[in-house]
Amino acid sequence: MQKIPAPSRRRLVLLERVLASVKTERITSAAISSITGWKDSCIRKDISLIGYKGGVSNGYKAADLRIAICRALGLSSGSGGIEKSGETQECVSVHNCCIVGLGRLGAALLENSIFFETPFRIVAGFDSNVNRTEILSASFPLHPARELEMVIRESEIEYAILAVNDSDAQGMAERLVACGIKGIVNYTGEVLSVPQNVAVENVSPVMALNNISARLMAE
Amino acid sequence: MQKIPAPSRRRLVLLERVLASVKTERITSAAISSITGWKDSCIRKDISLIGYKGGVSNGYKAADLRIAICRALGLSSGSGGIEKSGETQECVSVHNCCIVGLGRLGAALLENSIFFETPFRIVAGFDSNVNRTEILSASFPLHPARELEMVIRESEIEYAILAVNDSDAQGMAERLVACGIKGIVNYTGEVLSVPQNVAVENVSPVMALNNISARLMAE
């Protein structure tokens, strides 16, 4: 399979979510276009990049296309779509994740129903303030930050959701990388400096608003 | 000025944040590379896209480069950097924003110190549950969702941060677009279907983790 450029990859990640909620058996690129706003030709190009050949004049089989995207990008497609397609259930590996920083934003993510039917399982939370780890409740253990290295290694945690204060962000990112974290969802306003092989998604409200402003300015 | 491709634009948005925290007068592309992990040549290419000519062998003037990026992308650079450069203060327009959905996540964003020294001002919050708008406190007014259209028009709100339940996300996005919202920061797990001229940034934890997984798989 050819290398998938980042913009196509990001659209395919969204397309998988669109397909997850499609009610019909088939979906055309025109229908996908009307949902997502992407051009028909762009959608067909993205789909061709994952080597999927199932498109015909009356559209793609939604469940099959979804499985193909999940395979190509290493995503889990949850149980629903897979069973509907009649294929054997996929065994996409589950990724253990942790939340670092349990202030207002981090604590809001403790409601982990949002991770239901995804390949991501939150298995630990950390805060430097021991009071917070004792007061807050979650369906997984909350630890003082000094146990970070030990817990991440023992629980085989791969990804971290970073929601500490901006001033602690870079230092904490370095600790996370040092104990083997491969991806960081960055809710802080800091630009993290991490090695090339660590993936960072910057999702702070200010960064998101900056990206929106810059896109609207460019158009 | 030539059109800036989306990946370059996203890197320049991050670069502006890096420059905002630089302590030295000058910064080389090699130094930027060591912070961000981007290739030297890629950094120089991105900077050339905004038509900035100030690079010399001993680096870019950090404050000047930051102003150039802000001008090109329509970002505000806050007050600090601008005054330091000795130029007259920029008057980048402020964008009024609102938070829609005041559950745990939306309520966490009411702490609006995160928007300090940015061009974004949160001027209203909305929730369909009137109890929540009465119980929660913020430095700006909180309204029942039925007042959404009126308040957005009267307060000239341009951008919305969407943090409602997934099941309400598309319906609420349509209301926001109908009353003129130009950009949506989407903290829900839904893929929003909006017109092409509305910018959406998908920043839910699951979408961010999906993007991380897909990137690591691709490498």
Short mmCIF file of C-alpha atoms in Angstrom, two decimals:
data_model
loop_
_atom_site.label_atom_id
_atom_site.label_comp_id
_atom_site.label_asym_id
_atom_site.label_seq_id
_atom_site.Cartn_x
_atom_site.Cartn_y
_atom_site.Cartn_z
CA MET A 1 0.00 0.00 0.00
CA GLN A 2 1.28 3.48 -0.82
CA LYS A 3 2.03 6.00 1.93
CA ILE A 4 -1.09 7.97 2.87
CA PRO A 5 -0.46 11.75 3.12
CA ALA A 6 -1.47 13.35 6.43
CA PRO A 7 -4.50 15.34 5.11
CA SER A 8 -5.95 12.19 3.48
CA ARG A 9 -5.31 10.23 6.65
CA ARG A 10 -7.17 12.82 8.75
CA ARG A 11 -10.13 12.76 6.33
CA LEU A 12 -10.19 8.94 6.42
CA VAL A 13 -10.28 9.03 10.24
CA LEU A 14 -13.37 11.26 9.98
CA LEU A 15 -14.87 9.14 7.19
CA GLU A 16 -14.67 6.08 9.45
CA ARG A 17 -16.78 7.96 12.00
CA VAL A 18 -19.28 9.00 9.28
CA LEU A 19 -19.58 5.38 8.11
CA ALA A 20 -20.12 4.27 11.71
CA SER A 21 -23.36 6.24 11.79
CA VAL A 22 -24.63 5.50 8.27
CA LYS A 23 -28.01 3.77 8.31
CA THR A 24 -28.06 2.52 4.70
CA GLU A 25 -26.15 -0.47 3.28
CA ARG A 26 -24.49 1.55 0.53
CA ILE A 27 -23.18 5.09 0.36
CA THR A 28 -22.03 7.01 -2.73
CA SER A 29 -19.14 9.48 -2.81
CA ALA A 30 -21.77 12.15 -3.58
CA ALA A 31 -23.60 11.29 -0.35
CA ILE A 32 -20.32 11.38 1.59
CA SER A 33 -19.63 14.74 -0.05
CA SER A 34 -22.96 16.15 1.08
CA ILE A 35 -22.22 15.09 4.69
CA THR A 36 -18.56 16.14 4.85
CA GLY A 37 -18.30 18.94 2.28
CA TRP A 38 -15.28 17.27 0.64
CA LYS A 39 -15.18 17.05 -3.17
CA ASP A 40 -16.32 13.76 -4.76
CA SER A 41 -12.98 13.36 -6.52
CA CYS A 42 -11.09 13.94 -3.27
CA ILE A 43 -13.15 11.27 -1.49
CA ARG A 44 -12.55 8.73 -4.26
CA LYS A 45 -8.83 9.53 -4.23
CA ASP A 46 -8.60 9.09 -0.43
CA ILE A 47 -10.41 5.75 -0.64
CA SER A 48 -8.16 4.56 -3.46
CA LEU A 49 -5.13 5.29 -1.23
CA ILE A 50 -6.11 2.49 1.17
CA GLY A 51 -6.36 0.10 -1.78
CA TYR A 52 -10.13 -0.38 -1.45
CA LYS A 53 -11.63 -1.59 -4.72
CA GLY A 54 -15.28 -2.06 -3.71
CA GLY A 55 -16.70 1.16 -5.21
CA VAL A 56 -19.30 0.71 -7.94
CA SER A 57 -21.73 3.10 -9.59
CA ASN A 58 -24.30 2.62 -6.84
CA GLY A 59 -21.82 3.40 -4.11
CA TYR A 60 -19.58 1.78 -1.53
CA LYS A 61 -20.77 -0.87 0.91
CA ALA A 62 -20.62 1.21 4.08
CA ALA A 63 -19.64 -1.61 6.46
CA ASP A 64 -16.96 -3.02 4.13
CA LEU A 65 -15.44 0.37 3.46
CA ARG A 66 -15.37 1.05 7.17
CA ILE A 67 -13.49 -2.21 7.83
CA ALA A 68 -11.01 -1.37 5.07
CA ILE A 69 -10.31 2.05 6.60
CA CYS A 70 -9.91 0.55 10.07
CA ARG A 71 -7.46 -2.04 8.78
CA ALA A 72 -5.43 0.51 6.84
CA LEU A 73 -5.23 3.01 9.70
CA GLY A 74 -5.11 0.59 12.62
CA LEU A 75 -8.40 1.80 14.09
CA SER A 76 -10.97 -0.37 15.78
CA SER A 77 -14.42 -0.11 14.26
CA GLY A 78 -16.29 -1.13 17.41
CA SER A 79 -18.53 -4.18 17.34
CA GLY A 80 -21.66 -2.94 15.53
CA GLY A 81 -20.35 -2.34 12.04
CA ILE A 82 -18.23 -5.44 11.94
CA GLU A 83 -20.97 -7.90 12.86
CA LYS A 84 -23.41 -6.30 10.41
CA SER A 85 -21.01 -6.98 7.57
CA GLY A 86 -21.09 -10.72 8.21
CA GLU A 87 -17.29 -10.94 8.47
CA THR A 88 -15.53 -12.41 11.43
CA GLN A 89 -14.97 -9.97 14.25
CA GLU A 90 -11.78 -7.93 13.96
CA CYS A 91 -9.33 -8.08 16.81
CA VAL A 92 -7.86 -4.59 16.69
CA SER A 93 -5.65 -4.19 19.71
CA VAL A 94 -6.81 -1.99 22.56
CA HIS A 95 -4.60 0.98 23.47
CA ASN A 96 -4.21 1.74 27.16
CA CYS A 97 -4.34 5.47 27.89
CA CYS A 98 -3.94 7.73 30.91
CA ILE A 99 -5.07 11.23 31.86
CA VAL A 100 -2.35 13.47 33.28
CA GLY A 101 -3.63 16.50 35.21
CA LEU A 102 -6.99 16.31 36.94
CA GLY A 103 -7.96 19.98 37.03
CA ARG A 104 -11.35 21.02 35.67
CA LEU A 105 -10.60 19.83 32.15
CA GLY A 106 -8.85 16.57 33.08
CA ALA A 107 -11.56 15.76 35.62
CA ALA A 108 -14.22 16.28 32.92
CA LEU A 109 -12.60 13.46 30.94
CA LEU A 110 -12.95 11.02 33.84
CA GLU A 111 -16.48 10.42 32.53
CA ASN A 112 -15.12 7.69 30.32
CA SER A 113 -18.35 6.71 28.58
CA ILE A 114 -16.93 8.78 25.70
CA PHE A 115 -14.40 5.98 25.13
CA PHE A 116 -17.11 3.30 24.86
CA GLU A 117 -16.83 1.25 21.63
CA THR A 118 -13.46 2.78 20.80
CA PRO A 119 -10.07 1.01 20.91
CA PHE A 120 -8.97 3.34 23.71
CA ARG A 121 -9.20 2.36 27.35
CA ILE A 122 -8.39 4.86 30.08
CA VAL A 123 -6.64 2.87 32.78
CA ALA A 124 -5.13 5.56 35.03
CA GLY A 125 -5.27 9.21 36.00
CA PHE A 126 -2.50 11.30 37.58
CA ASP A 127 -2.28 14.58 39.45
CA SER A 128 0.53 16.17 41.46
CA ASN A 129 -2.07 17.13 44.06
CA VAL A 130 -2.75 14.03 46.14
CA ASN A 131 -5.97 15.58 47.46
CA ARG A 132 -7.46 15.58 43.99
CA THR A 133 -6.60 11.96 43.32
CA GLU A 134 -8.32 11.09 46.60
CA ILE A 135 -11.42 13.28 46.20
CA LEU A 136 -12.26 12.55 42.55
CA SER A 137 -13.91 9.31 41.58
CA ALA A 138 -13.37 7.31 38.41
CA SER A 139 -13.85 3.77 37.19
CA PHE A 140 -10.03 3.41 37.08
CA PRO A 141 -7.34 4.19 39.69
CA LEU A 142 -6.08 7.76 40.23
CA HIS A 143 -2.46 8.12 41.32
CA PRO A 144 -0.17 10.86 42.63
CA ALA A 145 2.07 12.08 39.79
CA ARG A 146 5.19 10.68 41.46
CA GLU A 147 3.93 7.17 40.58
CA LEU A 148 3.63 8.07 36.88
CA GLU A 149 6.68 6.15 35.63
CA MET A 150 5.87 3.03 37.63
CA VAL A 151 2.18 2.88 36.67
CA ILE A 152 2.76 3.62 32.97
CA ARG A 153 5.26 0.79 32.70
CA GLU A 154 3.25 -1.69 34.76
CA SER A 155 -0.06 -0.95 33.02
CA GLU A 156 1.52 -0.87 29.55
CA ILE A 157 0.07 2.57 28.83
CA GLU A 158 0.75 3.82 25.28
CA TYR A 159 -1.04 7.18 25.02
CA ALA A 160 -1.49 10.10 27.41
CA ILE A 161 -4.08 12.85 27.52
CA LEU A 162 -2.22 15.88 28.88
CA ALA A 163 -4.31 18.41 30.81
CA VAL A 164 -1.84 19.93 33.28
CA ASN A 165 -1.14 23.66 33.68
CA ASP A 166 0.71 25.19 30.74
CA SER A 167 3.77 25.79 32.90
CA ASP A 168 4.04 22.07 33.72
CA ALA A 169 3.30 20.82 30.20
CA GLN A 170 6.80 20.46 28.71
CA GLY A 171 8.30 18.91 31.84
CA MET A 172 5.48 16.41 32.08
CA ALA A 173 5.71 15.59 28.34
CA GLU A 174 9.40 14.77 28.84
CA ARG A 175 8.59 12.41 31.72
CA LEU A 176 5.90 10.72 29.59
CA VAL A 177 8.24 10.27 26.63
CA ALA A 178 11.02 8.97 28.90
CA CYS A 179 8.79 6.14 30.09
CA GLY A 180 7.72 5.11 26.60
CA ILE A 181 4.50 7.03 25.83
CA LYS A 182 4.03 7.01 22.02
CA GLY A 183 1.26 9.60 21.61
CA ILE A 184 0.08 12.68 23.51
CA VAL A 185 -3.31 14.41 23.20
CA ASN A 186 -2.27 17.92 24.23
CA TYR A 187 -5.06 19.96 25.89
CA THR A 188 -2.55 22.52 27.18
CA GLY A 189 -1.75 25.74 25.35
CA GLU A 190 1.97 24.86 25.10
CA VAL A 191 3.69 23.59 21.96
CA LEU A 192 5.37 20.40 23.16
CA SER A 193 8.90 19.58 22.11
CA VAL A 194 9.08 15.78 21.78
CA PRO A 195 11.08 13.34 19.63
CA GLN A 196 9.89 12.78 16.03
CA ASN A 197 8.56 9.30 16.76
CA VAL A 198 6.08 10.59 19.37
CA ALA A 199 2.75 11.73 17.89
CA VAL A 200 1.13 14.87 19.36
CA GLU A 201 -2.38 16.15 18.67
CA ASN A 202 -2.83 19.76 19.79
CA VAL A 203 -6.43 20.16 20.85
CA SER A 204 -6.48 23.11 23.25
CA PRO A 205 -9.36 25.51 22.64
CA VAL A 206 -6.97 28.34 21.75
CA MET A 207 -5.00 26.23 19.26
CA ALA A 208 -8.27 25.06 17.68
CA LEU A 209 -9.57 28.64 17.42
CA ASN A 210 -6.23 29.75 15.92
CA ASN A 211 -6.53 27.02 13.28
CA ILE A 212 -10.10 28.10 12.50
CA SER A 213 -9.08 31.77 12.17
CA ALA A 214 -6.14 30.93 9.93
CA ARG A 215 -8.29 28.72 7.69
CA LEU A 216 -11.01 31.35 7.31
CA MET A 217 -8.37 33.99 6.59
CA ALA A 218 -6.84 31.77 3.88
CA GLU A 219 -10.16 31.33 2.05
CA MET B 1 0.91 36.15 -1.41
CA GLN B 2 0.58 32.56 -2.58
CA LYS B 3 -2.04 30.24 -1.09
CA ILE B 4 -0.70 28.46 1.99
CA PRO B 5 -1.44 24.70 2.02
CA ALA B 6 -3.26 23.42 5.10
CA PRO B 7 -0.33 21.44 6.63
CA SER B 8 1.97 24.49 6.34
CA ARG B 9 -0.76 26.70 7.84
CA ARG B 10 -1.13 24.37 10.83
CA ARG B 11 2.63 24.34 11.39
CA LEU B 12 2.78 28.15 11.17
CA VAL B 13 0.00 28.38 13.80
CA LEU B 14 2.17 26.26 16.10
CA LEU B 15 5.32 28.19 15.17
CA GLU B 16 3.64 31.43 16.27
CA ARG B 17 3.09 29.84 19.71
CA VAL B 18 6.74 28.69 19.82
CA LEU B 19 7.95 32.21 18.95
CA ALA B 20 5.69 33.63 21.66
CA SER B 21 7.72 31.81 24.29
CA VAL B 22 11.19 32.31 22.82
CA LYS B 23 13.49 34.18 25.21
CA THR B 24 16.24 35.12 22.72
CA GLU B 25 16.11 37.90 20.10
CA ARG B 26 16.96 35.58 17.21
CA ILE B 27 16.09 31.99 16.44
CA THR B 28 17.54 29.77 13.70
CA SER B 29 15.58 27.21 11.70
CA ALA B 30 17.81 24.59 13.34
CA ALA B 31 16.69 25.78 16.78
CA ILE B 32 13.05 25.72 15.66
CA SER B 33 13.68 22.22 14.35
CA SER B 34 15.03 21.03 17.67
CA ILE B 35 11.90 22.33 19.43
CA THR B 36 9.28 21.18 16.93
CA GLY B 37 10.92 18.18 15.27
CA TRP B 38 10.15 19.58 11.78
CA LYS B 39 12.91 19.46 9.16
CA ASP B 40 14.98 22.66 8.65
CA SER B 41 14.03 22.79 4.98
CA CYS B 42 10.34 22.40 5.79
CA ILE B 43 10.51 25.29 8.29
CA ARG B 44 12.26 27.57 5.78
CA LYS B 45 9.69 26.62 3.10
CA ASP B 46 6.75 27.37 5.44
CA ILE B 47 8.24 30.75 6.36
CA SER B 48 8.85 31.61 2.70
CA LEU B 49 5.15 30.95 2.02
CA ILE B 50 4.13 33.97 4.11
CA GLY B 51 6.56 36.11 2.12
CA TYR B 52 8.87 36.77 5.09
CA LYS B 53 12.33 37.78 3.93
CA GLY B 54 14.07 38.46 7.26
CA GLY B 55 16.01 35.20 7.58
CA VAL B 56 19.78 35.50 7.65
CA SER B 57 22.55 33.09 8.57
CA ASN B 58 22.27 33.92 12.26
CA GLY B 59 18.56 33.27 12.32
CA TYR B 60 15.19 35.00 12.23
CA LYS B 61 14.29 37.89 14.52
CA ALA B 62 11.75 36.06 16.69
CA ALA B 63 9.44 39.04 17.31
CA ASP B 64 9.41 40.14 13.65
CA LEU B 65 8.77 36.64 12.37
CA ARG B 66 5.96 36.28 14.85
CA ILE B 67 4.32 39.49 13.62
CA ALA B 68 4.66 38.35 10.02
CA ILE B 69 2.94 35.04 10.80
CA CYS B 70 0.17 36.80 12.70
CA ARG B 71 -0.44 39.18 9.79
CA ALA B 72 -0.44 36.40 7.22
CA LEU B 73 -2.78 34.14 9.19
CA GLY B 74 -4.96 36.78 10.84
CA LEU B 75 -3.86 35.85 14.36
CA SER B 76 -3.30 38.26 17.19
CA SER B 77 0.13 38.04 18.74
CA GLY B 78 -0.87 39.38 22.15
CA SER B 79 0.79 42.48 23.50
CA GLY B 80 4.17 41.20 24.76
CA GLY B 81 5.88 40.25 21.52
CA ILE B 82 4.63 43.27 19.63
CA GLU B 83 5.91 45.89 22.05
CA LYS B 84 9.27 44.18 22.33
CA SER B 85 9.79 44.53 18.59
CA GLY B 86 9.51 48.30 18.78
CA GLU B 87 6.79 48.40 16.12
CA THR B 88 3.46 50.06 16.68
CA GLN B 89 0.94 47.84 18.37
CA GLU B 90 -1.07 45.69 15.97
CA CYS B 91 -4.82 45.95 16.05
CA VAL B 92 -5.84 42.41 15.18
CA SER B 93 -9.59 42.19 15.58
CA VAL B 94 -10.99 40.29 18.53
CA HIS B 95 -13.26 37.34 17.77
CA ASN B 96 -16.26 36.87 20.01
CA CYS B 97 -16.87 33.22 20.90
CA CYS B 98 -19.45 31.22 22.83
CA ILE B 99 -19.52 27.87 24.61
CA VAL B 100 -22.49 25.66 23.74
CA GLY B 101 -23.18 22.88 26.24
CA LEU B 102 -22.17 23.33 29.86
CA GLY B 103 -21.74 19.71 30.95
CA ARG B 104 -18.49 18.69 32.63
CA LEU B 105 -16.35 19.54 29.62
CA GLY B 106 -18.10 22.80 28.67
CA ALA B 107 -18.10 23.92 32.30
CA ALA B 108 -14.34 23.27 32.50
CA LEU B 109 -13.86 25.86 29.74
CA LEU B 110 -15.66 28.56 31.74
CA GLU B 111 -12.30 29.15 33.40
CA ASN B 112 -11.46 31.64 30.68
CA SER B 113 -7.99 32.60 31.82
CA ILE B 114 -6.90 30.22 29.02
CA PHE B 115 -8.08 32.87 26.53
CA PHE B 116 -5.95 35.61 28.12
CA GLU B 117 -3.67 37.37 25.58
CA THR B 118 -5.39 35.64 22.67
CA PRO B 119 -7.68 37.28 20.08
CA PHE B 120 -10.58 35.16 21.34
CA ARG B 121 -13.06 36.46 23.87
CA ILE B 122 -15.73 34.16 25.31
CA VAL B 123 -18.82 36.33 25.66
CA ALA B 124 -21.61 33.79 26.29
CA GLY B 125 -22.38 30.24 27.38
CA PHE B 126 -25.48 28.20 26.56
CA ASP B 127 -27.14 25.08 27.93
CA SER B 128 -30.57 23.58 27.34
CA ASN B 129 -30.77 22.94 31.08
CA VAL B 130 -31.72 26.26 32.72
CA ASN B 131 -30.58 24.95 36.10
CA ARG B 132 -27.01 24.69 34.87
CA THR B 133 -26.96 28.21 33.48
CA GLU B 134 -28.18 29.43 36.89
CA ILE B 135 -25.88 27.31 39.08
CA LEU B 136 -22.61 27.75 37.18
CA SER B 137 -20.65 30.96 37.47
CA ALA B 138 -18.61 32.65 34.78
CA SER B 139 -17.23 36.10 34.01
CA PHE B 140 -19.73 36.32 31.09
CA PRO B 141 -23.48 35.63 30.93
CA LEU B 142 -24.86 32.08 30.66
CA HIS B 143 -28.14 31.69 28.76
CA PRO B 144 -30.75 29.00 28.18
CA ALA B 145 -30.23 27.44 24.73
CA ARG B 146 -33.50 28.88 23.41
CA GLU B 147 -31.87 32.34 23.46
CA LEU B 148 -28.98 31.12 21.28
CA GLU B 149 -30.02 32.82 18.03
CA MET B 150 -30.83 36.13 19.70
CA VAL B 151 -27.64 36.33 21.78
CA ILE B 152 -25.32 35.24 18.93
CA ARG B 153 -26.71 37.97 16.67
CA GLU B 154 -26.77 40.69 19.32
CA SER B 155 -23.27 39.93 20.65
CA GLU B 156 -21.80 39.46 17.16
CA ILE B 157 -20.42 36.04 18.04
CA GLU B 158 -18.31 34.46 15.28
CA TYR B 159 -17.03 31.16 16.70
CA ALA B 160 -18.62 28.47 18.88
CA ILE B 161 -17.06 25.83 21.11
CA LEU B 162 -19.44 22.87 20.92
CA ALA B 163 -19.55 20.59 23.96
CA VAL B 164 -23.10 19.21 23.94
CA ASN B 165 -24.01 15.50 24.00
CA ASP B 166 -23.13 13.65 20.79
CA SER B 167 -26.82 13.13 20.04
CA ASP B 168 -27.48 16.90 20.06
CA ALA B 169 -24.33 17.87 18.15
CA GLN B 170 -25.55 17.96 14.53
CA GLY B 171 -28.82 19.72 15.39
CA MET B 172 -26.99 22.34 17.41
CA ALA B 173 -24.38 22.81 14.68
CA GLU B 174 -27.19 23.55 12.22
CA ARG B 175 -28.68 26.18 14.53
CA LEU B 176 -25.23 27.77 14.95
CA VAL B 177 -24.61 27.88 11.21
CA ALA B 178 -28.10 29.28 10.56
CA CYS B 179 -27.38 32.28 12.76
CA GLY B 180 -24.04 33.02 11.12
CA ILE B 181 -21.38 31.17 13.15
CA LYS B 182 -18.25 30.86 10.95
CA GLY B 183 -16.20 28.35 12.92
CA ILE B 184 -16.90 25.49 15.35
CA VAL B 185 -14.46 23.87 17.78
CA ASN B 186 -16.04 20.44 18.01
CA TYR B 187 -15.46 18.65 21.34
CA THR B 188 -18.22 16.11 20.58
CA GLY B 189 -17.54 12.72 19.03
CA GLU B 190 -19.82 13.44 16.05
CA VAL B 191 -18.62 14.37 12.56
CA LEU B 192 -20.53 17.59 11.86
CA SER B 193 -22.09 18.20 8.49
CA VAL B 194 -21.82 21.93 7.81
CA PRO B 195 -21.49 24.12 4.68
CA GLN B 196 -18.02 24.40 3.10
CA ASN B 197 -17.53 27.98 4.28
CA VAL B 198 -17.83 27.00 7.96
CA ALA B 199 -14.54 25.85 9.53
CA VAL B 200 -14.65 22.92 11.97
CA GLU B 201 -11.82 21.72 14.21
CA ASN B 202 -12.47 18.24 15.60
CA VAL B 203 -10.83 18.05 19.00
CA SER B 204 -12.70 15.34 20.90
CA PRO B 205 -10.38 13.02 22.83
CA VAL B 206 -11.45 10.04 20.72
CA MET B 207 -10.86 11.82 17.41
CA ALA B 208 -7.45 12.98 18.66
CA LEU B 209 -6.51 9.45 19.77
CA ASN B 210 -7.70 8.09 16.39
CA ASN B 211 -5.44 10.59 14.61
CA ILE B 212 -2.51 9.58 16.80
CA SER B 213 -3.10 5.86 16.15
CA ALA B 214 -3.41 6.40 12.42
CA ARG B 215 -0.20 8.47 12.31
CA LEU B 216 1.81 5.93 14.28
CA MET B 217 0.45 3.13 12.06
CA ALA B 218 1.51 5.06 8.95
CA GLU B 219 5.11 5.46 10.13
#
